[in-house]
C-alpha cells in the first residue's frame, strides 16, 4: 500500500511516475460529454423512485423501473438480472469490455444501489439518489471503457432493504459480491461532502408484558427512563443509545416525530404545569410541542417534535414523553396516577426497540452487555437482539486520492463544496458486511478487509441555505429531489467513473488499493 502522504498526492504523481497504459488526459471532459448523453434519463429514474417511495423489501416499483429501462428501453448496454439471487426486489446489471487481444483478468468495479424509503417520511434518507449515482456511474464507466478501449467489468447490485434487515448481508449470504478483487462503491447524500467511517450498530428489542395495560405502559416507561439515562455512561467510542417505541408509524433507526401518552389521576392544570416546567427548563425540548385533550380514559398528551437519525440522539417527542413520565412519577402530584396509550388501551404488551451504536466493531459487545445488564432488571419479558452491523472503515489511500481529485480537478472543484476525510462516523451501513474490516484495537489502524468498499457522502444542502435537515428528518425528503441534489449526484457519479477509469488504466494504482484485501 502506498503511504498516506503519497496517497494524498498520487493523482499528480501517478501520471509521471508510474505511467498510463492509455492516454486518458482528456478524461474529465470526456466524462462530462458522456454525462450529457446518459444522465438525464438516469435522473428521471431517480425522480420517479422518489415520487413512489417503498419501504424495505417492498421496492417493486424501483426494481421494475430499473430492470425495464435497461432491458427494453436501453437494451444491450448491460446484461440484466431481475429478482437477483432469489430476492424479489434485488437486481444486477453487468457489462464487460475486453479489448481485442487482451487475455488477462479484467478488473471489476461494482456500484451498490439502494432505493428503499422510510415509513411515513418517504425518501428522507435520499436512497433514490444512491440509486441515481450507482446507475449513472455505471453508464459513464461503461462508455468510457469502450471509448478508451480499456479492459473492465462494471456491475450494479440493486440492494434492497438497507434500512431495516441489512439487505446486503442477505445478498452476501446468497452468493452476491463473490468477487473479492472488485472495488465496491456507494455514494450517500448528506449535508456535507466527506469520506468517513461508519459505526457499528445493533438493536435490542425489549418486550414488556404485564397482566394489565396500565402496568405494561408504566413498566415500559420505567425501561425507557433507564435507557435514556445510560446515554452518558456507555462504554466505547462515541457510543449512543436511542429508544424507539414500537407503536404507530416507526422505524428502528428513525427518531419518532409524534408520540402519545395518556395519564389518569391528575388534573389538566397539574399536568400542564408539569409539562410547562419541562418545556421551559432550558433548551432541551425547545423544538418539541405538546397538546392535551380529554378522552374516555383520562388526559391524552400528544408530543410532536423533530425527527432524525437514531445516531443523532435527537431530543424529540419520545424523549419529552419519558421526561414527563419521570417528572410525574417522582412528584407528589397524585396518589392514583396511571398511564395508558391513547391509540390502544387493550394491549398488555409494550415493545421498545433500543438502537445501540459505537464507533468500532469490537466495542459493540461491550455496549450491548452494558445496556443488557441495566435493562434486564426483572421487568422485561424478554430482551432480544437483531443482526449486529460491523463498522465500516475508510480505505486511506482511496479516500485521500478521491478527496484530492474532487477538490483540485477543475471539472469537480467547487468552493461551496469542499471535500474532506473525517474520522467521525455519522451513521451505520450494511455495506460494512462486504468490507468486514480488521483493525488494530490499540491504534485503530485498518489492517485488512474482505473487500474494498468505498462509501463517501455528498452534500445536497444547497449553497446559501441557512440550515439543512440531516438524514431521517422528514424535511430531508424534499431536499432529495431538488435540482441541486441531482446535480450533486451527477458529480458524484462522474467522480466514481473517474476513479474507475484511473484504476482500470493503472495496474500499480489498482494493486495498491486492493492490497488491503490480500493480507
Coordinates of C-alpha atoms in Angstrom, one line a residue:
X1 CA 0.0 0.0 0.0
X2 CA 1.3 3.5 -0.8
X3 CA 1.9 5.7 2.2
X4 CA -0.7 8.1 3.3
X5 CA 1.5 11.1 2.3
X6 CA 1.9 9.7 -1.2
X7 CA -1.8 8.8 -1.4
X8 CA -2.7 12.5 -0.9
X9 CA -0.8 13.5 -4.0
X10 CA -0.9 10.3 -6.1
X11 CA -3.3 11.9 -8.6
X12 CA -0.4 14.2 -9.5
X13 CA 2.3 11.6 -9.3
X14 CA 0.8 8.5 -11.0
X15 CA 0.9 10.0 -14.4
X16 CA 4.5 11.0 -14.2
X17 CA 6.0 8.2 -12.1
X18 CA 4.0 5.1 -13.0
X19 CA 2.7 6.0 -16.4
X20 CA -0.6 5.3 -18.0
X21 CA -1.4 2.3 -20.2
X22 CA -3.6 4.7 -22.3
X23 CA -3.6 8.4 -22.7
X24 CA -6.6 9.5 -20.6
X25 CA -5.6 13.1 -20.0
X26 CA -8.9 14.2 -21.6
X27 CA -10.9 12.0 -19.2
X28 CA -12.6 14.9 -17.2
X29 CA -14.0 16.5 -20.3
X30 CA -15.0 13.1 -21.8
X31 CA -17.0 12.2 -18.7
X32 CA -18.9 15.5 -19.0
X33 CA -19.7 14.7 -22.6
X34 CA -20.8 11.2 -21.7
X35 CA -22.9 12.5 -18.8
X36 CA -24.8 14.9 -21.0
X37 CA -25.9 11.9 -23.1
X38 CA -26.8 9.5 -20.4
X39 CA -27.6 11.3 -17.2
X40 CA -31.0 12.9 -18.0
X41 CA -32.7 9.5 -18.4
X42 CA -31.0 8.1 -15.2
X43 CA -32.0 11.2 -13.2
X44 CA -35.6 10.7 -14.4
X45 CA -35.5 7.2 -12.8
X46 CA -34.2 8.7 -9.6
X47 CA -37.0 11.3 -9.5
X48 CA -39.7 8.7 -10.2
X49 CA -38.4 6.4 -7.5
X50 CA -38.5 9.4 -5.1
X51 CA -42.1 10.1 -6.1
X52 CA -43.0 6.4 -5.4
X53 CA -41.4 5.6 -2.1
X54 CA -41.3 2.0 -1.0
X55 CA -40.1 0.6 2.3
X56 CA -37.8 -2.3 3.0
X57 CA -38.4 -5.4 0.8
X58 CA -41.4 -3.7 -0.9
X59 CA -39.3 -1.8 -3.6
X60 CA -41.1 -3.3 -6.5
X61 CA -41.6 -0.1 -8.5
X62 CA -37.9 0.8 -8.1
X63 CA -36.8 -2.7 -9.2
X64 CA -39.2 -2.8 -12.2
X65 CA -38.4 0.7 -13.5
X66 CA -34.6 -0.1 -13.5
X67 CA -34.8 -3.5 -15.0
X68 CA -37.3 -2.4 -17.6
X69 CA -35.2 0.6 -18.6
X70 CA -32.1 -1.5 -19.1
X71 CA -33.9 -4.5 -20.6
X72 CA -36.2 -2.8 -23.0
X73 CA -35.7 1.0 -23.2
X74 CA -31.9 0.7 -23.5
X75 CA -31.2 -3.0 -24.4
X76 CA -27.7 -4.4 -25.0
X77 CA -25.9 -2.0 -22.7
X78 CA -25.9 -4.3 -19.7
X79 CA -26.8 -7.9 -19.0
X80 CA -29.9 -7.5 -16.7
X81 CA -30.8 -10.0 -13.9
X82 CA -34.1 -9.1 -12.3
X83 CA -35.0 -10.7 -8.9
X84 CA -31.4 -11.4 -8.4
X85 CA -30.2 -14.1 -6.0
X86 CA -33.8 -15.1 -5.3
X87 CA -34.9 -11.8 -3.9
X88 CA -38.0 -10.1 -5.4
X89 CA -36.6 -6.6 -5.3
X90 CA -32.9 -7.2 -5.9
X91 CA -31.3 -6.8 -9.4
X92 CA -28.0 -7.0 -11.1
X93 CA -26.5 -5.2 -14.1
X94 CA -23.3 -6.4 -15.7
X95 CA -21.1 -5.1 -18.6
X96 CA -17.7 -6.4 -19.6
X97 CA -15.3 -4.8 -22.1
X98 CA -12.4 -7.0 -23.2
X99 CA -10.2 -5.3 -25.9
X100 CA -9.2 -7.4 -28.8
X101 CA -6.1 -9.5 -28.0
X102 CA -6.5 -8.9 -24.2
X103 CA -6.3 -12.3 -22.4
X104 CA -5.8 -11.2 -18.8
X105 CA -8.3 -10.8 -15.9
X106 CA -10.4 -7.7 -16.3
X107 CA -10.7 -5.5 -13.2
X108 CA -14.2 -5.3 -11.7
X109 CA -15.9 -2.2 -10.5
X110 CA -19.2 -2.6 -8.7
X111 CA -21.7 0.1 -7.7
X112 CA -24.1 -0.5 -4.9
X113 CA -27.6 0.9 -5.4
X114 CA -30.1 1.4 -2.7
X115 CA -33.7 2.5 -3.1
X116 CA -35.7 1.7 0.0
X117 CA -37.6 4.5 1.7
X118 CA -38.6 5.2 5.3
X119 CA -42.0 4.5 6.8
X120 CA -44.2 7.6 6.8
X121 CA -41.5 10.0 5.6
X122 CA -40.6 8.7 2.2
X123 CA -37.1 9.2 0.8
X124 CA -35.9 11.1 3.9
X125 CA -32.5 9.3 3.6
X126 CA -32.2 10.0 -0.1
X127 CA -31.8 6.4 -1.3
X128 CA -33.3 7.5 -4.6
X129 CA -30.1 9.5 -5.1
X130 CA -27.9 6.5 -4.2
X131 CA -29.7 4.6 -6.9
X132 CA -29.2 7.5 -9.3
X133 CA -25.4 7.7 -8.6
X134 CA -25.0 3.9 -9.0
X135 CA -26.7 3.7 -12.3
X136 CA -25.1 6.9 -13.7
X137 CA -21.6 5.9 -12.6
X138 CA -22.1 2.5 -14.3
X139 CA -23.3 4.1 -17.5
X140 CA -20.4 6.6 -17.5
X141 CA -17.8 3.9 -16.7
X142 CA -19.2 1.6 -19.4
X143 CA -18.9 4.2 -22.1
X144 CA -15.5 5.4 -21.0
X145 CA -14.1 1.9 -21.0
X146 CA -15.3 1.5 -24.6
X147 CA -14.0 4.9 -25.7
X148 CA -10.5 4.3 -24.2
X149 CA -10.6 0.5 -25.1
X150 CA -9.7 -0.4 -21.5
X151 CA -10.5 -3.8 -20.0
X152 CA -13.0 -3.7 -17.3
X153 CA -16.2 -5.2 -15.8
X154 CA -18.9 -2.9 -14.5
X155 CA -21.6 -4.2 -12.1
X156 CA -24.5 -2.7 -10.4
X157 CA -26.0 -4.5 -7.5
X158 CA -29.6 -3.4 -6.7
X159 CA -29.6 -3.9 -2.9
X160 CA -32.9 -3.9 -1.2
X161 CA -33.8 -3.1 2.5
X162 CA -30.8 -1.2 3.8
X163 CA -32.8 0.5 6.5
X164 CA -34.2 -2.5 8.4
X165 CA -32.9 -6.0 7.8
X166 CA -29.4 -5.5 6.2
X167 CA -30.3 -6.5 2.7
X168 CA -26.6 -6.6 1.6
X169 CA -25.9 -9.2 4.3
X170 CA -28.8 -11.3 2.9
X171 CA -27.4 -10.9 -0.6
X172 CA -23.9 -11.7 0.6
X173 CA -25.2 -15.0 2.2
X174 CA -27.0 -15.8 -1.1
X175 CA -23.8 -15.6 -3.1
X176 CA -23.7 -11.9 -4.3
X177 CA -20.4 -9.9 -4.1
X178 CA -18.4 -13.0 -4.8
X179 CA -15.5 -11.2 -6.4
X180 CA -13.2 -10.1 -3.6
X181 CA -10.9 -8.4 -6.1
X182 CA -13.6 -5.9 -7.1
X183 CA -13.8 -2.3 -6.0
X184 CA -17.3 -1.7 -4.4
X185 CA -18.6 1.9 -4.4
X186 CA -21.6 3.7 -3.0
X187 CA -22.3 7.4 -2.6
X188 CA -24.8 8.6 0.0
X189 CA -26.5 12.0 0.1
X190 CA -25.9 14.1 3.3
X191 CA -25.4 17.7 4.4
X192 CA -21.6 17.7 3.8
X193 CA -19.2 16.1 1.3
X194 CA -16.8 13.8 3.0
X195 CA -15.2 10.4 3.2
X196 CA -16.0 9.0 6.6
X197 CA -16.2 5.7 8.5
X198 CA -19.5 4.2 9.6
X199 CA -20.2 2.9 13.1
X200 CA -21.2 -0.5 14.4
X201 CA -24.8 -1.0 15.3
X202 CA -27.2 -3.4 16.9
X203 CA -30.8 -3.2 18.0
X204 CA -32.2 -4.6 21.2
X205 CA -36.0 -5.4 21.4
X206 CA -37.2 -5.1 24.9
X207 CA -40.6 -6.8 25.4
X208 CA -42.7 -5.8 28.5
X209 CA -45.7 -7.9 29.1
X210 CA -48.0 -7.5 32.1
X211 CA -51.4 -8.5 33.4
X212 CA -52.9 -5.1 32.6
X213 CA -52.5 -2.4 30.0
X214 CA -51.6 0.3 32.5
X215 CA -49.0 -1.7 34.2
X216 CA -47.4 -2.6 30.9
X217 CA -47.2 1.1 29.9
X218 CA -45.8 2.0 33.3
X219 CA -43.1 -0.6 33.3
X220 CA -42.2 0.1 29.7
X221 CA -41.6 3.7 30.6
X222 CA -39.5 2.7 33.5
X223 CA -37.3 0.9 31.0
X224 CA -37.3 4.0 28.8
X225 CA -36.1 6.1 31.7
X226 CA -33.2 3.7 32.3
X227 CA -32.3 3.6 28.6
X228 CA -32.3 7.4 28.4
X229 CA -30.1 7.7 31.5
X230 CA -27.5 5.3 30.0
X231 CA -26.6 7.7 27.2
X232 CA -23.9 9.5 29.3
X233 CA -22.1 6.4 30.6
X234 CA -21.9 3.9 27.7
X235 CA -18.5 2.2 27.1
X236 CA -16.7 2.5 23.8
X237 CA -16.0 5.4 21.4
X238 CA -18.9 7.8 20.5
X239 CA -21.4 5.3 21.7
X240 CA -25.1 6.2 21.5
X241 CA -28.4 4.7 22.7
X242 CA -31.7 5.7 21.1
X243 CA -35.0 4.0 22.1
X244 CA -38.0 3.8 19.7
X245 CA -41.5 3.0 20.9
X246 CA -43.0 0.3 18.7
X247 CA -46.4 2.0 18.4
X248 CA -47.9 3.6 15.3
X249 CA -45.6 4.6 12.4
X250 CA -42.0 3.8 13.4
X251 CA -38.7 2.6 12.1
X252 CA -35.8 1.1 14.0
X253 CA -33.3 3.9 13.2
X254 CA -35.6 6.9 13.0
X255 CA -36.4 9.3 15.8
X256 CA -40.2 9.5 16.0
X257 CA -41.9 12.8 15.4
X258 CA -45.1 12.1 17.3
X259 CA -45.9 10.1 20.5
X260 CA -49.0 9.9 22.6
X261 CA -49.1 9.2 26.3
X262 CA -52.3 9.1 28.4
X263 CA -52.4 10.0 32.1
X264 CA -55.1 9.4 34.7
X265 CA -55.4 10.5 38.2
X266 CA -54.2 14.1 37.6
X267 CA -55.9 17.3 36.7
X268 CA -55.3 19.0 33.4
X269 CA -54.0 22.1 35.3
X270 CA -51.5 20.0 37.3
X271 CA -50.4 18.1 34.1
X272 CA -50.0 21.3 32.1
X273 CA -47.9 22.8 34.9
X274 CA -45.5 19.8 34.8
X275 CA -45.2 20.0 31.1
X276 CA -44.6 23.7 31.0
X277 CA -41.8 23.4 33.6
X278 CA -40.1 20.7 31.5
X279 CA -40.5 22.7 28.3
X280 CA -39.1 26.0 29.8
X281 CA -36.3 24.5 31.8
X282 CA -33.5 25.1 29.3
X283 CA -33.3 24.4 25.6
X284 CA -33.5 20.6 25.6
X285 CA -37.1 20.5 24.3
X286 CA -37.3 23.8 22.6
X287 CA -38.4 22.1 19.4
X288 CA -41.0 19.9 20.9
X289 CA -44.6 20.9 21.3
X290 CA -47.5 19.2 23.1
X291 CA -51.3 19.3 23.2
X292 CA -53.7 18.0 25.8
X293 CA -57.2 16.6 25.3
X294 CA -59.5 14.6 27.5
X295 CA -60.7 11.2 26.3
X296 CA -62.7 8.4 27.9
X297 CA -59.7 7.2 29.9
X298 CA -58.1 10.4 31.1
X299 CA -55.9 13.1 29.6
X300 CA -54.1 12.3 26.4
X301 CA -50.9 14.2 25.6
X302 CA -49.7 14.4 22.0
X303 CA -46.0 15.2 21.8
X304 CA -44.7 16.5 18.4
X305 CA -41.0 17.1 17.8
X306 CA -38.1 16.8 15.4
X307 CA -37.3 13.5 13.7
X308 CA -33.9 12.4 12.7
X309 CA -31.4 9.7 12.6
X310 CA -31.1 7.4 15.6
X311 CA -27.4 8.1 15.7
X312 CA -28.0 11.8 16.4
X313 CA -29.7 11.2 19.8
X314 CA -32.3 13.8 18.9
X315 CA -34.3 15.1 21.9
X316 CA -37.7 14.6 20.3
X317 CA -41.2 13.6 21.1
X318 CA -40.4 10.3 22.8
X319 CA -37.7 11.9 25.0
X320 CA -40.2 14.5 26.2
X321 CA -42.7 11.8 27.0
X322 CA -40.1 9.9 29.0
X323 CA -39.2 13.1 31.0
X324 CA -42.9 13.7 31.6
X325 CA -43.3 10.2 33.0
X326 CA -40.3 10.7 35.2
X327 CA -41.5 14.1 36.5
X328 CA -45.0 12.8 37.2
X329 CA -43.9 9.6 39.0
X330 CA -41.3 11.4 41.2
X331 CA -43.6 14.2 42.3
X332 CA -46.5 14.2 44.8
X333 CA -48.9 15.3 42.1
X334 CA -51.3 12.3 42.7
X335 CA -51.6 9.1 44.6
X336 CA -53.7 7.5 41.9
X337 CA -51.5 8.1 38.9
X338 CA -51.6 5.7 36.0
X339 CA -50.6 5.7 32.3
X340 CA -52.1 4.4 29.1
X341 CA -51.5 4.6 25.3
X342 CA -54.5 6.5 23.8
X343 CA -54.3 4.7 20.5
X344 CA -54.9 1.3 22.0
X345 CA -55.8 0.7 25.6
X346 CA -56.4 -3.1 25.3
X347 CA -53.0 -4.5 24.7
X348 CA -50.8 -5.6 27.6
X349 CA -47.5 -5.9 25.8
X350 CA -45.3 -2.9 25.1
X351 CA -42.2 -3.3 22.9
X352 CA -39.3 -0.9 22.8
X353 CA -36.5 -1.1 20.2
X354 CA -33.3 0.3 21.6
X355 CA -30.8 1.4 18.9
X356 CA -27.2 0.9 20.1
X357 CA -24.2 2.3 18.2
X358 CA -20.5 2.6 18.8
X359 CA -17.5 3.6 16.6
X360 CA -15.7 0.2 16.4
X361 CA -16.9 -3.3 15.8
X362 CA -15.1 -4.8 18.7
X363 CA -16.7 -2.4 21.1
X364 CA -20.3 -3.4 20.2
X365 CA -20.4 -6.4 22.6
X366 CA -19.3 -4.1 25.4
X367 CA -22.1 -1.7 24.7
X368 CA -24.7 -4.4 24.3
X369 CA -23.7 -6.2 27.5
X370 CA -23.7 -2.9 29.5
X371 CA -27.2 -2.0 28.3
X372 CA -28.5 -5.6 28.7
X373 CA -27.4 -5.6 32.4
X374 CA -29.1 -2.3 33.0
X375 CA -32.4 -3.3 31.4
X376 CA -32.5 -6.9 32.5
X377 CA -33.9 -6.0 35.8
X378 CA -36.9 -8.3 36.2
X379 CA -39.3 -6.0 34.2
X380 CA -38.9 -7.2 30.6
X381 CA -40.5 -10.5 29.5
X382 CA -37.5 -10.8 27.1
X383 CA -34.6 -8.9 25.5
X384 CA -33.6 -10.0 22.1
X385 CA -31.1 -8.6 19.5
X386 CA -31.1 -8.3 15.7
X387 CA -28.1 -8.7 13.4
X388 CA -25.1 -6.7 14.6
X389 CA -23.7 -4.4 11.9
X390 CA -19.9 -4.2 11.8
X391 CA -18.3 -0.8 11.4
X392 CA -17.1 0.4 8.0
X393 CA -13.6 1.8 7.8
X394 CA -12.1 4.3 5.4
X395 CA -9.6 3.0 2.9
X396 CA -6.9 5.6 3.5
X397 CA -5.3 5.6 0.0
X398 CA -8.5 5.7 -1.9
X399 CA -10.1 8.2 0.5
X400 CA -7.3 10.7 0.2
X401 CA -6.9 10.3 -3.5
X402 CA -10.7 10.8 -4.1
X403 CA -11.0 13.9 -2.0
X404 CA -7.9 15.4 -3.6
X405 CA -9.4 14.9 -7.1
X406 CA -12.7 16.4 -6.1
X407 CA -11.0 19.4 -4.6
X408 CA -8.5 20.1 -7.4
X409 CA -9.7 18.8 -10.7
X410 CA -11.5 21.8 -12.3
X411 CA -14.5 19.8 -13.6
X412 CA -15.3 18.8 -10.0
X413 CA -13.8 21.5 -7.7
X414 CA -16.3 23.9 -6.1
X415 CA -15.6 26.4 -3.4
X416 CA -19.0 25.7 -2.0
X417 CA -18.5 22.0 -1.8
X418 CA -15.1 21.2 -0.3
X419 CA -14.4 17.5 0.4
X420 CA -12.5 16.1 3.3
X421 CA -11.6 12.8 5.0
X422 CA -13.1 12.8 8.6
X423 CA -12.9 10.4 11.5
X424 CA -16.5 10.8 12.8
X425 CA -18.9 8.0 12.0
X426 CA -22.3 9.7 11.2
X427 CA -24.3 6.5 10.9
X428 CA -24.1 2.8 10.1
X429 CA -24.4 0.9 6.8
X430 CA -25.0 -2.7 5.7
X431 CA -22.2 -2.2 3.2
X432 CA -19.9 -3.0 6.1
X433 CA -20.8 -6.6 5.8
X434 CA -19.0 -6.7 2.5
X435 CA -15.9 -4.9 3.8
X436 CA -15.7 -6.9 7.1
X437 CA -12.7 -4.9 8.3
X438 CA -10.0 -5.9 10.8
X439 CA -8.4 -3.1 12.8
X440 CA -5.6 -2.8 15.3
X441 CA -7.6 -2.5 18.5
X442 CA -4.9 -0.2 20.0
X443 CA -4.1 2.2 17.2
X444 CA -7.4 1.6 15.3
X445 CA -5.5 1.4 12.0
X446 CA -7.2 -0.6 9.3
X447 CA -5.2 -3.8 8.8
X448 CA -7.2 -5.7 6.2
X449 CA -10.6 -6.2 4.8
X450 CA -12.5 -8.8 2.9
X451 CA -13.3 -6.3 0.1
X452 CA -12.6 -2.8 -0.8
X453 CA -15.7 -0.8 -0.1
X454 CA -15.7 2.9 -0.7
X455 CA -18.6 4.9 0.8
X456 CA -18.3 8.7 0.5
X457 CA -21.2 11.1 1.3
X458 CA -22.1 14.1 -0.9
X459 CA -23.7 17.3 0.1
X460 CA -27.2 18.1 -1.1
X461 CA -27.7 21.2 1.1
X462 CA -27.8 24.0 -1.4
X463 CA -25.3 26.9 -1.0
X464 CA -26.9 29.8 0.9
X465 CA -29.2 27.6 2.9
X466 CA -29.5 28.9 6.5
X467 CA -29.9 25.3 7.8
X468 CA -30.4 21.9 6.4
X469 CA -32.1 18.8 8.0
X470 CA -30.0 15.7 8.5
X471 CA -30.8 12.3 7.1
X472 CA -34.0 10.7 8.5
X473 CA -35.5 14.0 9.4
X474 CA -38.8 14.4 7.5
X475 CA -37.6 17.6 5.9
X476 CA -34.7 15.8 4.2
X477 CA -37.1 14.1 1.8
X478 CA -37.9 17.2 -0.3
X479 CA -34.2 18.0 -0.4
X480 CA -33.6 14.7 -2.1
X481 CA -35.5 15.7 -5.2
X482 CA -34.2 19.2 -5.8
X483 CA -32.2 20.1 -8.9
X484 CA -29.2 20.8 -6.7
X485 CA -29.4 17.3 -5.2
X486 CA -29.5 15.7 -8.7
X487 CA -26.6 17.9 -9.8
X488 CA -24.6 16.8 -6.8
X489 CA -25.5 13.2 -7.6
X490 CA -24.3 13.6 -11.2
X491 CA -20.9 14.9 -9.9
X492 CA -20.6 12.0 -7.5
X493 CA -21.3 9.6 -10.4
X494 CA -18.7 11.3 -12.6
X495 CA -16.2 11.1 -9.8
X496 CA -16.8 7.4 -9.4
X497 CA -16.4 6.9 -13.1
X498 CA -13.2 9.0 -13.0
X499 CA -11.9 6.6 -10.2
X500 CA -12.9 3.6 -12.2
X501 CA -11.1 4.6 -15.4
X502 CA -8.0 5.7 -13.4
X503 CA -7.9 2.3 -11.6
X504 CA -8.6 0.3 -14.8
X505 CA -5.8 2.2 -16.6
X506 CA -3.1 1.8 -14.0
X507 CA -2.3 -1.6 -12.6
X508 CA 0.0 -0.3 -10.0
X509 CA -2.6 2.0 -8.5
X510 CA -5.2 -0.8 -8.6
X511 CA -2.9 -3.2 -6.9
X512 CA -2.1 -0.6 -4.2
X513 CA -5.8 -0.1 -3.5
X514 CA -6.6 -3.9 -3.5
X515 CA -3.6 -4.8 -1.3
X516 CA -5.7 -4.3 1.8
X517 CA -7.6 -7.4 0.8
X518 CA -4.5 -9.6 0.3
X519 CA -3.1 -9.6 3.8

